[in-house]
Every structure is written in C-alpha cells, then in structure tokens.
XYZ file of C-alpha atoms in Angstrom:
473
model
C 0.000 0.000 0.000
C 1.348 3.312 -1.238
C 0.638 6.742 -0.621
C -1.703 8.567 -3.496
C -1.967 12.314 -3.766
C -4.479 14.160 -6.096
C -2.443 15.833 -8.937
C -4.603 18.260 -10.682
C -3.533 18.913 -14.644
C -5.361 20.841 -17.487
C -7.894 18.807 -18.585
C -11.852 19.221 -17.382
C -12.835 17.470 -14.161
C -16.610 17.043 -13.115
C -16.848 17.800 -9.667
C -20.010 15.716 -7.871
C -22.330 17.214 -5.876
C -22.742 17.782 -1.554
C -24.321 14.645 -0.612
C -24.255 13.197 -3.900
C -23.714 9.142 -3.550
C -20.828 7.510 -5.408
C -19.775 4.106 -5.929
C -15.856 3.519 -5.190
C -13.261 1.240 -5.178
C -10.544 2.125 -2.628
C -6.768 1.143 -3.992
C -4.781 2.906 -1.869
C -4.243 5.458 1.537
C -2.947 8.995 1.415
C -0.881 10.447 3.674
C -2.994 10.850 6.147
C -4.553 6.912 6.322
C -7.907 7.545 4.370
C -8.961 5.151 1.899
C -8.164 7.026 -1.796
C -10.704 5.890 -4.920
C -9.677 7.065 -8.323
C -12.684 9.299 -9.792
C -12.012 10.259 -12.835
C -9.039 12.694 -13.006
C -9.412 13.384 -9.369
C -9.978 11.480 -6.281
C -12.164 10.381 -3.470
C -10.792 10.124 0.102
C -12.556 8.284 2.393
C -12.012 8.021 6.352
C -12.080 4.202 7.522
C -12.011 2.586 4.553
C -8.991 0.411 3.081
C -7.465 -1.133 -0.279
C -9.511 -3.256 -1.497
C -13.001 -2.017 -0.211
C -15.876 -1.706 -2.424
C -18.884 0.258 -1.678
C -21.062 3.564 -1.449
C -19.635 6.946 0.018
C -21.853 9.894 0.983
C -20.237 13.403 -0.804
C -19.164 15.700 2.141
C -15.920 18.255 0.839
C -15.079 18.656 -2.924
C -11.845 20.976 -3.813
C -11.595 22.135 -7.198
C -8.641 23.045 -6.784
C -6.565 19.722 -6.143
C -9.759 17.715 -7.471
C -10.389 15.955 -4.511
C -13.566 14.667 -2.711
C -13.826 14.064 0.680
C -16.381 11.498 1.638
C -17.685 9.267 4.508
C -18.612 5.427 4.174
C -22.599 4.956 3.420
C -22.801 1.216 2.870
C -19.452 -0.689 2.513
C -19.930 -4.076 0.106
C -16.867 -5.770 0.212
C -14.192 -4.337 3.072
C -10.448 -4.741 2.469
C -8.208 -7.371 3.438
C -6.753 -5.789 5.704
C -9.812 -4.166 7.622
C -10.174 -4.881 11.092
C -13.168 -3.855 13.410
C -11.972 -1.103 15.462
C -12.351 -1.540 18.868
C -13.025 1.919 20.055
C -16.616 3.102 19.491
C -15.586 7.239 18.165
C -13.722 5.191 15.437
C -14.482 5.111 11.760
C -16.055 4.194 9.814
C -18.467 3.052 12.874
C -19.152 6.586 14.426
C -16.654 8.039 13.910
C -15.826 11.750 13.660
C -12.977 12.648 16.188
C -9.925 12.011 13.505
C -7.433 10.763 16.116
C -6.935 7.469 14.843
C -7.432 7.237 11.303
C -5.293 3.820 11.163
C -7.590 2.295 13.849
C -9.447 0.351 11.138
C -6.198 -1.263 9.790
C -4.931 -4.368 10.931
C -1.293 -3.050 13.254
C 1.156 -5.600 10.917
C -0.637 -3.878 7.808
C -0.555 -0.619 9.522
C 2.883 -0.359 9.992
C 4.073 -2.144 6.586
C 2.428 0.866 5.412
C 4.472 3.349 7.534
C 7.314 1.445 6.045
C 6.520 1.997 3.009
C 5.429 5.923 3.386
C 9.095 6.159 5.613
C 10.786 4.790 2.022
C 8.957 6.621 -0.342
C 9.906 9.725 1.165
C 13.533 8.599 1.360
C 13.887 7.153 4.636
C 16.715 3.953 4.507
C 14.432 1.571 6.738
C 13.412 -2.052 6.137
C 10.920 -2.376 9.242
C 9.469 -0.304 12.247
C 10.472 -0.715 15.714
C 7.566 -1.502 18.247
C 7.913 -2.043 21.981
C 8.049 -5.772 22.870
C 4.391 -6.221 24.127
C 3.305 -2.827 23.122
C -0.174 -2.355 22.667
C -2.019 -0.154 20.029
C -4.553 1.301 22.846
C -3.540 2.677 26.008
C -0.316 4.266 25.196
C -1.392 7.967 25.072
C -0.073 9.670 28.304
C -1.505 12.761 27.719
C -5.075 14.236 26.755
C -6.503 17.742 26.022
C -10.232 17.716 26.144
C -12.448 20.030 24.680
C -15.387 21.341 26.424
C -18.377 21.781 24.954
C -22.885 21.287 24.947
C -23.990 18.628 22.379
C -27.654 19.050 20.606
C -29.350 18.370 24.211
C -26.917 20.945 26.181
C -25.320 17.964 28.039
C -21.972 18.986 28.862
C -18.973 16.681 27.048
C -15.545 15.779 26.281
C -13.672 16.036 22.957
C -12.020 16.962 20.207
C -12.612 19.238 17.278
C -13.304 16.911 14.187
C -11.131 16.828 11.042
C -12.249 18.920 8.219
C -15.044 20.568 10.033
C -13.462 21.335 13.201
C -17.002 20.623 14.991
C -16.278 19.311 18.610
C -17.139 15.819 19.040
C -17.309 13.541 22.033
C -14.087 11.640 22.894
C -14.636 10.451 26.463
C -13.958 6.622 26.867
C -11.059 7.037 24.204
C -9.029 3.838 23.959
C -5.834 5.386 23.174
C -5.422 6.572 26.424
C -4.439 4.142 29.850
C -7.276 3.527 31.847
C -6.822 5.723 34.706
C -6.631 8.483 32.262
C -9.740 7.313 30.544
C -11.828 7.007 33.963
C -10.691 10.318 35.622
C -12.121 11.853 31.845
C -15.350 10.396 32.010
C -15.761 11.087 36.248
C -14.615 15.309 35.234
C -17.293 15.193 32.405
C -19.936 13.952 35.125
C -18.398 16.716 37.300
C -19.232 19.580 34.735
C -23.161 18.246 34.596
C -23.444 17.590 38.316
C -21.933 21.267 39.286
C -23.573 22.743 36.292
C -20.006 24.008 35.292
C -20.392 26.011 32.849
C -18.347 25.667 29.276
C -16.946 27.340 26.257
C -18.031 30.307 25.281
C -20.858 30.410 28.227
C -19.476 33.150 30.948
C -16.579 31.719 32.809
C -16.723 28.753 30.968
C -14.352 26.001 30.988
C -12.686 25.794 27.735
C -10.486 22.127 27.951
C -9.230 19.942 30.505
C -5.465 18.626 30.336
C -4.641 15.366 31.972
C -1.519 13.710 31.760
C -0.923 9.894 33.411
C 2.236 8.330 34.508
C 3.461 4.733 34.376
C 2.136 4.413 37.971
C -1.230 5.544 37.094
C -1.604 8.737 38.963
C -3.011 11.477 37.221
C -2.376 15.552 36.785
C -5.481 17.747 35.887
C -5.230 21.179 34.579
C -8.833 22.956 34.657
C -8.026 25.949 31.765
C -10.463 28.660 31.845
C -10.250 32.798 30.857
C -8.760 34.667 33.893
C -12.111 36.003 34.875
C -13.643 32.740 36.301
C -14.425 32.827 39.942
C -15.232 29.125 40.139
C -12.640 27.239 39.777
C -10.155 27.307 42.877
C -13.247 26.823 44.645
C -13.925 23.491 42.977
C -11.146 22.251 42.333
C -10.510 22.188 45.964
C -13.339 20.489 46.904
C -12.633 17.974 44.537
C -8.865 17.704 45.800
C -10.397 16.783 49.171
C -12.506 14.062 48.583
C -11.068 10.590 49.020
C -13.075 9.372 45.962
C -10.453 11.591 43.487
C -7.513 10.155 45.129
C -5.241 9.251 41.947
C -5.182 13.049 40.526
C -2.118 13.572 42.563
C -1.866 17.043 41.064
C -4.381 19.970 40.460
C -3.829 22.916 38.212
C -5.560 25.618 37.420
C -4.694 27.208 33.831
C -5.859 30.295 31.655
C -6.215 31.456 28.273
C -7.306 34.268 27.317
C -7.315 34.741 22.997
C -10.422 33.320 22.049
C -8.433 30.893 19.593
C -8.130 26.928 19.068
C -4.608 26.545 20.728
C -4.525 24.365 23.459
C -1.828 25.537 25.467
C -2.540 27.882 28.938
C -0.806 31.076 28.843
C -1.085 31.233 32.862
C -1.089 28.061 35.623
C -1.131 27.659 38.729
C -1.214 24.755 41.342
C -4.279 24.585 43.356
C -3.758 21.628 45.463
C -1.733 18.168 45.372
C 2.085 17.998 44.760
C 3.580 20.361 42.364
C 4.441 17.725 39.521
C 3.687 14.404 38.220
C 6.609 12.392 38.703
C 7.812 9.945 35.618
C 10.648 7.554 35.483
C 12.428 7.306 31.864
C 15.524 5.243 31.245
C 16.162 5.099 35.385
C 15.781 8.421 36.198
C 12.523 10.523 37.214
C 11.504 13.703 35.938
C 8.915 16.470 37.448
C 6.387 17.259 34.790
C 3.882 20.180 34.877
C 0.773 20.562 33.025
C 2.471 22.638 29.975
C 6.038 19.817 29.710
C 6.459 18.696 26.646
C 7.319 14.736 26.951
C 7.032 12.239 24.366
C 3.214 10.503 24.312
C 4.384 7.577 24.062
C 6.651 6.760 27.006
C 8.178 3.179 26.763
C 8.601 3.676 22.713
C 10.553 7.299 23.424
C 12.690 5.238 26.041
C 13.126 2.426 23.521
C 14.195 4.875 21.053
C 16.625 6.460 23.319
C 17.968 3.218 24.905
C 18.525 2.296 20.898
C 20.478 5.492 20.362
C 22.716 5.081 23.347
C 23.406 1.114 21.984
C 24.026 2.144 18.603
C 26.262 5.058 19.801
C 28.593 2.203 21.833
C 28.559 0.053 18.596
C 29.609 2.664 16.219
C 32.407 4.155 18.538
C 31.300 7.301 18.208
C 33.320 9.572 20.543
C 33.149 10.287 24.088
C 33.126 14.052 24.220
C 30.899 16.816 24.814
C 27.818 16.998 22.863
C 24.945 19.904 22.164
C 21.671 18.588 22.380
C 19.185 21.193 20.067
C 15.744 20.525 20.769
C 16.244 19.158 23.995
C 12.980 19.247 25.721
C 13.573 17.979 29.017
C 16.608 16.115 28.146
C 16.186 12.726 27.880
C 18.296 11.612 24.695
C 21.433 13.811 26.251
C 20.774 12.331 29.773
C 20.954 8.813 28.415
C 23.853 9.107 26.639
C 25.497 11.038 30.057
C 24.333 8.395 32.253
C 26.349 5.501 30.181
C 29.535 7.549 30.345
C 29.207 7.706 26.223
C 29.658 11.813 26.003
C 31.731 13.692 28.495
C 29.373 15.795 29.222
C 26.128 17.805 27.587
C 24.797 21.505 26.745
C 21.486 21.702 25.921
C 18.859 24.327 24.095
C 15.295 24.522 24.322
C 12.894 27.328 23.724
C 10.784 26.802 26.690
C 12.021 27.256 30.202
C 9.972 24.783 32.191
C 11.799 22.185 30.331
C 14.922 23.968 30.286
C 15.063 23.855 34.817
C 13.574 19.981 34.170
C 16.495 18.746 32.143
C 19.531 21.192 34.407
C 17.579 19.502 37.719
C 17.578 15.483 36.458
C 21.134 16.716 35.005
C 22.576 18.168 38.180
C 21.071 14.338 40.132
C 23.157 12.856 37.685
C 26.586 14.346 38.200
C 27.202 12.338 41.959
C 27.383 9.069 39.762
C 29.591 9.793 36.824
C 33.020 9.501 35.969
C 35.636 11.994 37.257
C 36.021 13.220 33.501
C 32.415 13.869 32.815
C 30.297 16.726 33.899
C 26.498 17.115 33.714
C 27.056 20.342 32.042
C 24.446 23.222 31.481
C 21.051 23.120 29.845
C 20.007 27.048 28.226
C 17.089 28.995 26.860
C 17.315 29.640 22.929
C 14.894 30.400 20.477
C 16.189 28.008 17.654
C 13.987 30.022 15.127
C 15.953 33.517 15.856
C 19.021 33.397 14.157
C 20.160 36.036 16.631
C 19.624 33.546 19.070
C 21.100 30.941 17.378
C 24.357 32.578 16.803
C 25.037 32.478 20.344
C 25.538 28.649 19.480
C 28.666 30.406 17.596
C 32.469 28.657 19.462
C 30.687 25.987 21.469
C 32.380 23.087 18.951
C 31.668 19.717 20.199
C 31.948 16.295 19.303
C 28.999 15.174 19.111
C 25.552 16.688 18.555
C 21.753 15.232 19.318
C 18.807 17.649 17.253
C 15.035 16.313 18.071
C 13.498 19.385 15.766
C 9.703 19.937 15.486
C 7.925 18.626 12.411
C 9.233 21.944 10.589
C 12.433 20.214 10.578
C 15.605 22.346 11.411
C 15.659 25.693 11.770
C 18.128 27.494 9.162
C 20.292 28.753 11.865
C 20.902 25.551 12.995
C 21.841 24.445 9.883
C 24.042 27.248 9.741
C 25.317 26.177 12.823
C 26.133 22.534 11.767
C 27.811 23.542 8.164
C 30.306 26.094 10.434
C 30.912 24.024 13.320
C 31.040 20.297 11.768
C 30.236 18.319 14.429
C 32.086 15.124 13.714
C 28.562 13.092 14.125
C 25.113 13.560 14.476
C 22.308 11.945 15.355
C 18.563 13.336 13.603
C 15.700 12.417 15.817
C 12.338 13.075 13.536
C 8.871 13.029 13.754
C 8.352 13.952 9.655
C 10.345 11.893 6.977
C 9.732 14.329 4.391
C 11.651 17.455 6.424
C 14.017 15.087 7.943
C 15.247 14.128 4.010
C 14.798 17.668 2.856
C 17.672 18.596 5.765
C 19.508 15.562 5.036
C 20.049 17.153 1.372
C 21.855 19.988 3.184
C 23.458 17.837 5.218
C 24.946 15.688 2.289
C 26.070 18.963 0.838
C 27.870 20.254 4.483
C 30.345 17.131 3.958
C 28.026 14.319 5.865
C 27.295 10.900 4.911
C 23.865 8.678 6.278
C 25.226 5.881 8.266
C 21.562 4.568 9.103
C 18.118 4.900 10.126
C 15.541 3.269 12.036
C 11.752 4.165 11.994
C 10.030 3.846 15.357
C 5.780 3.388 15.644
C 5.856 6.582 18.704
C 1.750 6.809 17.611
C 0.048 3.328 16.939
C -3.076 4.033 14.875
C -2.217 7.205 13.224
C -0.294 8.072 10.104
C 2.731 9.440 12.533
C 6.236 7.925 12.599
C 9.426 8.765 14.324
C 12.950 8.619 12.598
C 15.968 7.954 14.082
C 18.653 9.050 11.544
C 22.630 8.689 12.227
C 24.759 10.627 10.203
C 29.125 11.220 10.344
C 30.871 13.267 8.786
C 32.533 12.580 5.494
C-alpha cells in the first residue's frame, strides 16, 4: 500500500455534488490513512475505509482546486483485506468523527508495513518499524486535552474538534489513552453536569481539561479557563479533598485568554496536590507540569533512546561533549550522560519549564559519573531567531543530538552545523519528508547517512518517528 496524492492537470474534471452518492473502489491510503478511490481525473478520500473495499460513500468536501472529494462510508460491500473492526466506538467508519486514529481500522502488521513503506517513499533507509516488545495499540497515550463543549441536548462533554469541520465531538472513553486516564475523563465530564459548570463560550466557561498519566497511574489535571472565572479554585478544591479523586495527585488551574483553538494555557497555577507528576524514563525521574512537553508515548521514546545510546557504543562514536538542540527535558542527552558515552552535555530549548527539568535530572546525575564527565548546562534559545542561534557560535563539540519539530531544522541551525562540523550527528524526527529535505543539506555540508531506524511513537495514526545517524565525510 502506497501513498496517493491528487495531482490536478489541465484537462476538465466534473466535480459531484454535496451529498451526492458515489460508488468507489478504494486502492490505496494517502498520507494521512484515508482510503483514496480514483474518480475520474481526481480522487475520493474516504475516512475508515482500506485497499480493497468496495462500496457507497456519501459526498461531504469537494476541492476544485486539487480535485479531490472528501467522503464518509454509506454502505461498505466488500471491506479490504486488511480491515479490522476497530475496537473503540468514536472510530471510523463506525461513528466516527474525532480524527485521532485514522489507522484504527487497519490491521497493526498492515498498519505499519504501510508506515514502512510511506518512511521509504519519502527517502527514509528503513526495512521495518520498531515496536515495543508487548506494546499495545490502545492505552499508550499519556496525555489528553479535552475540549469542552454542549452537544444538541446541552449535556456537557468531552472532545475533540473533528477533522475537516473542526465541529467538537465527544471523545470520552477514548481507547488510546491508559485507563486511569480514561476514567478520571469520564468522572470530570460527570463533574461539569453535576456542578452545572459552565463551558466554552458560556461566561466563565471552561474551555479544555489537560490530563496527563504516569506509568504508575496517577493522574495531573489542569482545569483551563479565561482569567475572569471565579469558580474554579473553589472546585477544584473540593474535589482535591474528597477521598473518591484520590489518583489526581496534582491539580492545576490554567488560563487562556485569545479566544483561539490553541490548546496551550498562557497562565497556571497549582491549586492543590504535589507540584508535579513524577515519571521515570531510562532510570531516572523527571517532574512534569501541566504545559512539559514529553514524548506521548513513554516506553517507545525510552526504547528509542535506549537504541540510540546502543548504537552510539557500537559505532564508537566519541566520548566528548555533545549539544543537544531541541532538547525538551533532556532525555536523549541524559541517556547518553548516564552511560559515560559523552563527556558531558549543553542543551537548548525554547521553553524554560523544560529547560530547569532537564539542568535539575542533570545536576542528580553528576554524583554518579566519571571523574572526567560533567552534567554540564542546559540554556534557553529560540532556535527560530538566528540572533539567538548565533550564540551557538564557538561551542564546537563532538557530538551533537537535534530532536526538531515537524518543521524540521531551523536554518540557523543548519548554519550552525555547516560552520561548526560536528564530527557526528544523530537526527531524531517526527516527519520523513523534512528530515530528508535537511539531510540534502546535510549531504552537501560534507556528511554521509550511516543509518536509520523508523520507530511506531503513535500506533493508529499516520505518525512515525525517525531515528537518523549521520558522520561526517
């Protein structure tokens, strides 16, 4: 199964109609997962459905422009070989119209010969996908943002804006996410009918809830509101203090204020419990808050680093300092630090609550390294100011460790690399097609791809992550 993207050329293309019903044959899945038809010199994409099906879709999104048509399943006559029954109920082509999971129709060995195959075509060197011994395709989501909102009968519910539309839809009971997460979802959502919280746009509505789980179970809740509501410390109190709500170890209290679609508080505070969720990764334990950025997918992430640190050893790759660019809170740097294979590490990250995360596990790890290795300093740098990334200017180490955004690197950083020549590198990515669009500039800055291995971070969903080694020439 390969990807297939809409191409539009000169010729005429008759568009069909808004609710119009069509009769398709799906041969392939776009980038994305959906089911792709061939109509005419354009396409159909449909949600849920696989190579091989046969049936009727129901007309819901036509663009002229690239001459596709979006669609949703109306009566499906033959499914695809490789169709399983999902097993969540918000799935498609069932009910669903949350988006999260547009793989959760695929069989997982067909699922991720897929990703294989997208991971190639778009230049990866990878023959297979690594997935954690035992690891399941539900479950593995440690973190949620949920969307409040009123369905048709004003009951108050959890969610997520669907694709396309951007509509909330009801998510509560999602199987993505561990159990305790799941439970303490669906027990808040009975909270905001009970209390007659009220949501949204209403006056001092709640706007989402954040909850993040660690491996032990326990939970942190961030309540995000605008500044002005008067409720919330109150409640979140009360809730703190009743037995029943035990497992939310940590209660926040967040605000937003621009009446937008990010989900991120500009403001937080902690209302009651302890002042982090604590999470172990490769032997050591980090404090998270309700705005850290940590990988969703724990045991894969540690996996991935515990690979990196392995292949590191094998290759002989040398023992020196080493800049870690994209560092969140440090993990990949404080893995290779913690087997005495760098000397010691300086990282950059834009945001500073991960920045005093990674100097803090950093700092715990200094009483058990070697007397030539230092835990060395972790700094705030805005990777996307080239003013700021000139201060990177002199710092020459051996070694360097870059875990970019899906934008890929930023050009100072690149700049960076081609001046300082790093003797290796190692190219953590969460977007094949950037990650080979840098490694073109790093081919022409003197390096050479020594491998790559492709990593299933998000079971379900189109998403990959890419390990990619590189040395210098």
């Amino acid at each position: 199964m390969s990807r297939m993207k809409a191409k539009a050329d000169a010729g005429s293309w008759r568009a069909p109609s808004r609710g119009q019903l069509l009769q398709v044959e799906i041969t392939a899945l776009d980038a994305e997962g959906r089911g792709v038809a061939a109509l005419g010199e354009g396409s159909v994409c449909v949600p849920g459905w696989t190579p091989g099906a046969v049936g009727r879709v129901v007309v819901e999104g036509v663009s002229l422009s690239k001459r596709v048509v979006w669609a949703r399943g109306h009566a499906l006559d033959w499914p695809g070989p490789d169709t399983r029954q999902p097993t969540c109920h918000w799935a498609a082509p069932l009910r669903g119209r949350c988006g999260g999971c547009p793989l959760a129709h695929l069989r997982p060995d067909a699922a991720r010969t897929w990703k294989v195959a997208v991971a190639r075509e778009a230049g990866c060197a990878v023959a297979e996908i690594h997935a954690v011994s035992g690891e399941q395709d539900e479950g593995y989501r440690n973190r949620s943002a949920l969307l409040a909102f009123r369905d048709a009968r004003g009951v108050p519910r959890l969610g997520s804006r669907a694709a396309r539309s951007g509509e909330p839809v009801q998510m509560t009971g999602c199987r993505v996410v561990p159990a305790p997460l799941r439970e303490t979802a669906d027990r808040l959502r009975a909270v905001l009918e009970r209390e007659g919280v009220p949501v949204a746009a209403e006056a001092q509505g709640v706007r989402w809830l954040g909850l993040r789980a660690n491996r032990r179970g326990e939970i942190l809740v961030e309540w995000v509101t605008r500044p002005d509501a008067t409720w919330v410390v109150p409640l979140i109190q009360r809730l703190a203090a009743d037995e029943l709500w035990r497992g939310v170890v940590s209660w926040w209290w967040g605000t937003r204020t621009p009446d937008d679609n990010v989900l991120r508080s500009e403001e937080t505070q902690l209302v009651a419990g302890q002042p982090s969720l604590d999470e172990t990764f490769d032997g050591r334990t980090y404090p998270l808050g309700p705005r850290t950025f940590f990988q969703l997918n724990t045991r894969v992430a540690e996996a991935l680093a515990q690979h990196l640190s392995e292949r590191w050893a094998a290759l002989k790759w040398p023992r020196g300092p080493l800049l870690e660019l994209y560092a969140g809170v440090g993990t990949l740097g404080h893995s290779l630090l913690a087997r005495g294979l760098v000397s010691t590490v300086r990282g950059i990250e834009v945001v500073p609550e991960s920045v005093a995360i990674a100097q803090r596990v950093g700092e715990s790890l200094a009483v058990s390294l070697p007397p030539a290795s230092t835990a060395g300093a972790w700094d705030v740098l805005d990777l996307g100011d080239p003013g700021q990334c000139a201060r990177l200017t002199g710092s020459a180490p051996a070694s360097a460790v870059v875990n970019p955004p899906r934008r890929g690197l930023d050009e100072g950083v690149v700049d960076w690399i081609v001046r300082e020549q790093p003797s290796v590198l190692a190219y953590v990515s969460c977007n094949p097609e950037s990650l080979q669009r840098d490694a073109a500039r790093l081919v022409a800055a003197g390096y050479r791809r020594v491998e790559e291995s492709l990593w299933d971070m998000l079971p379900q969903t189109a998403h990959v992550e890419v390990l990619s080694l590189w040395e210098r020439a």
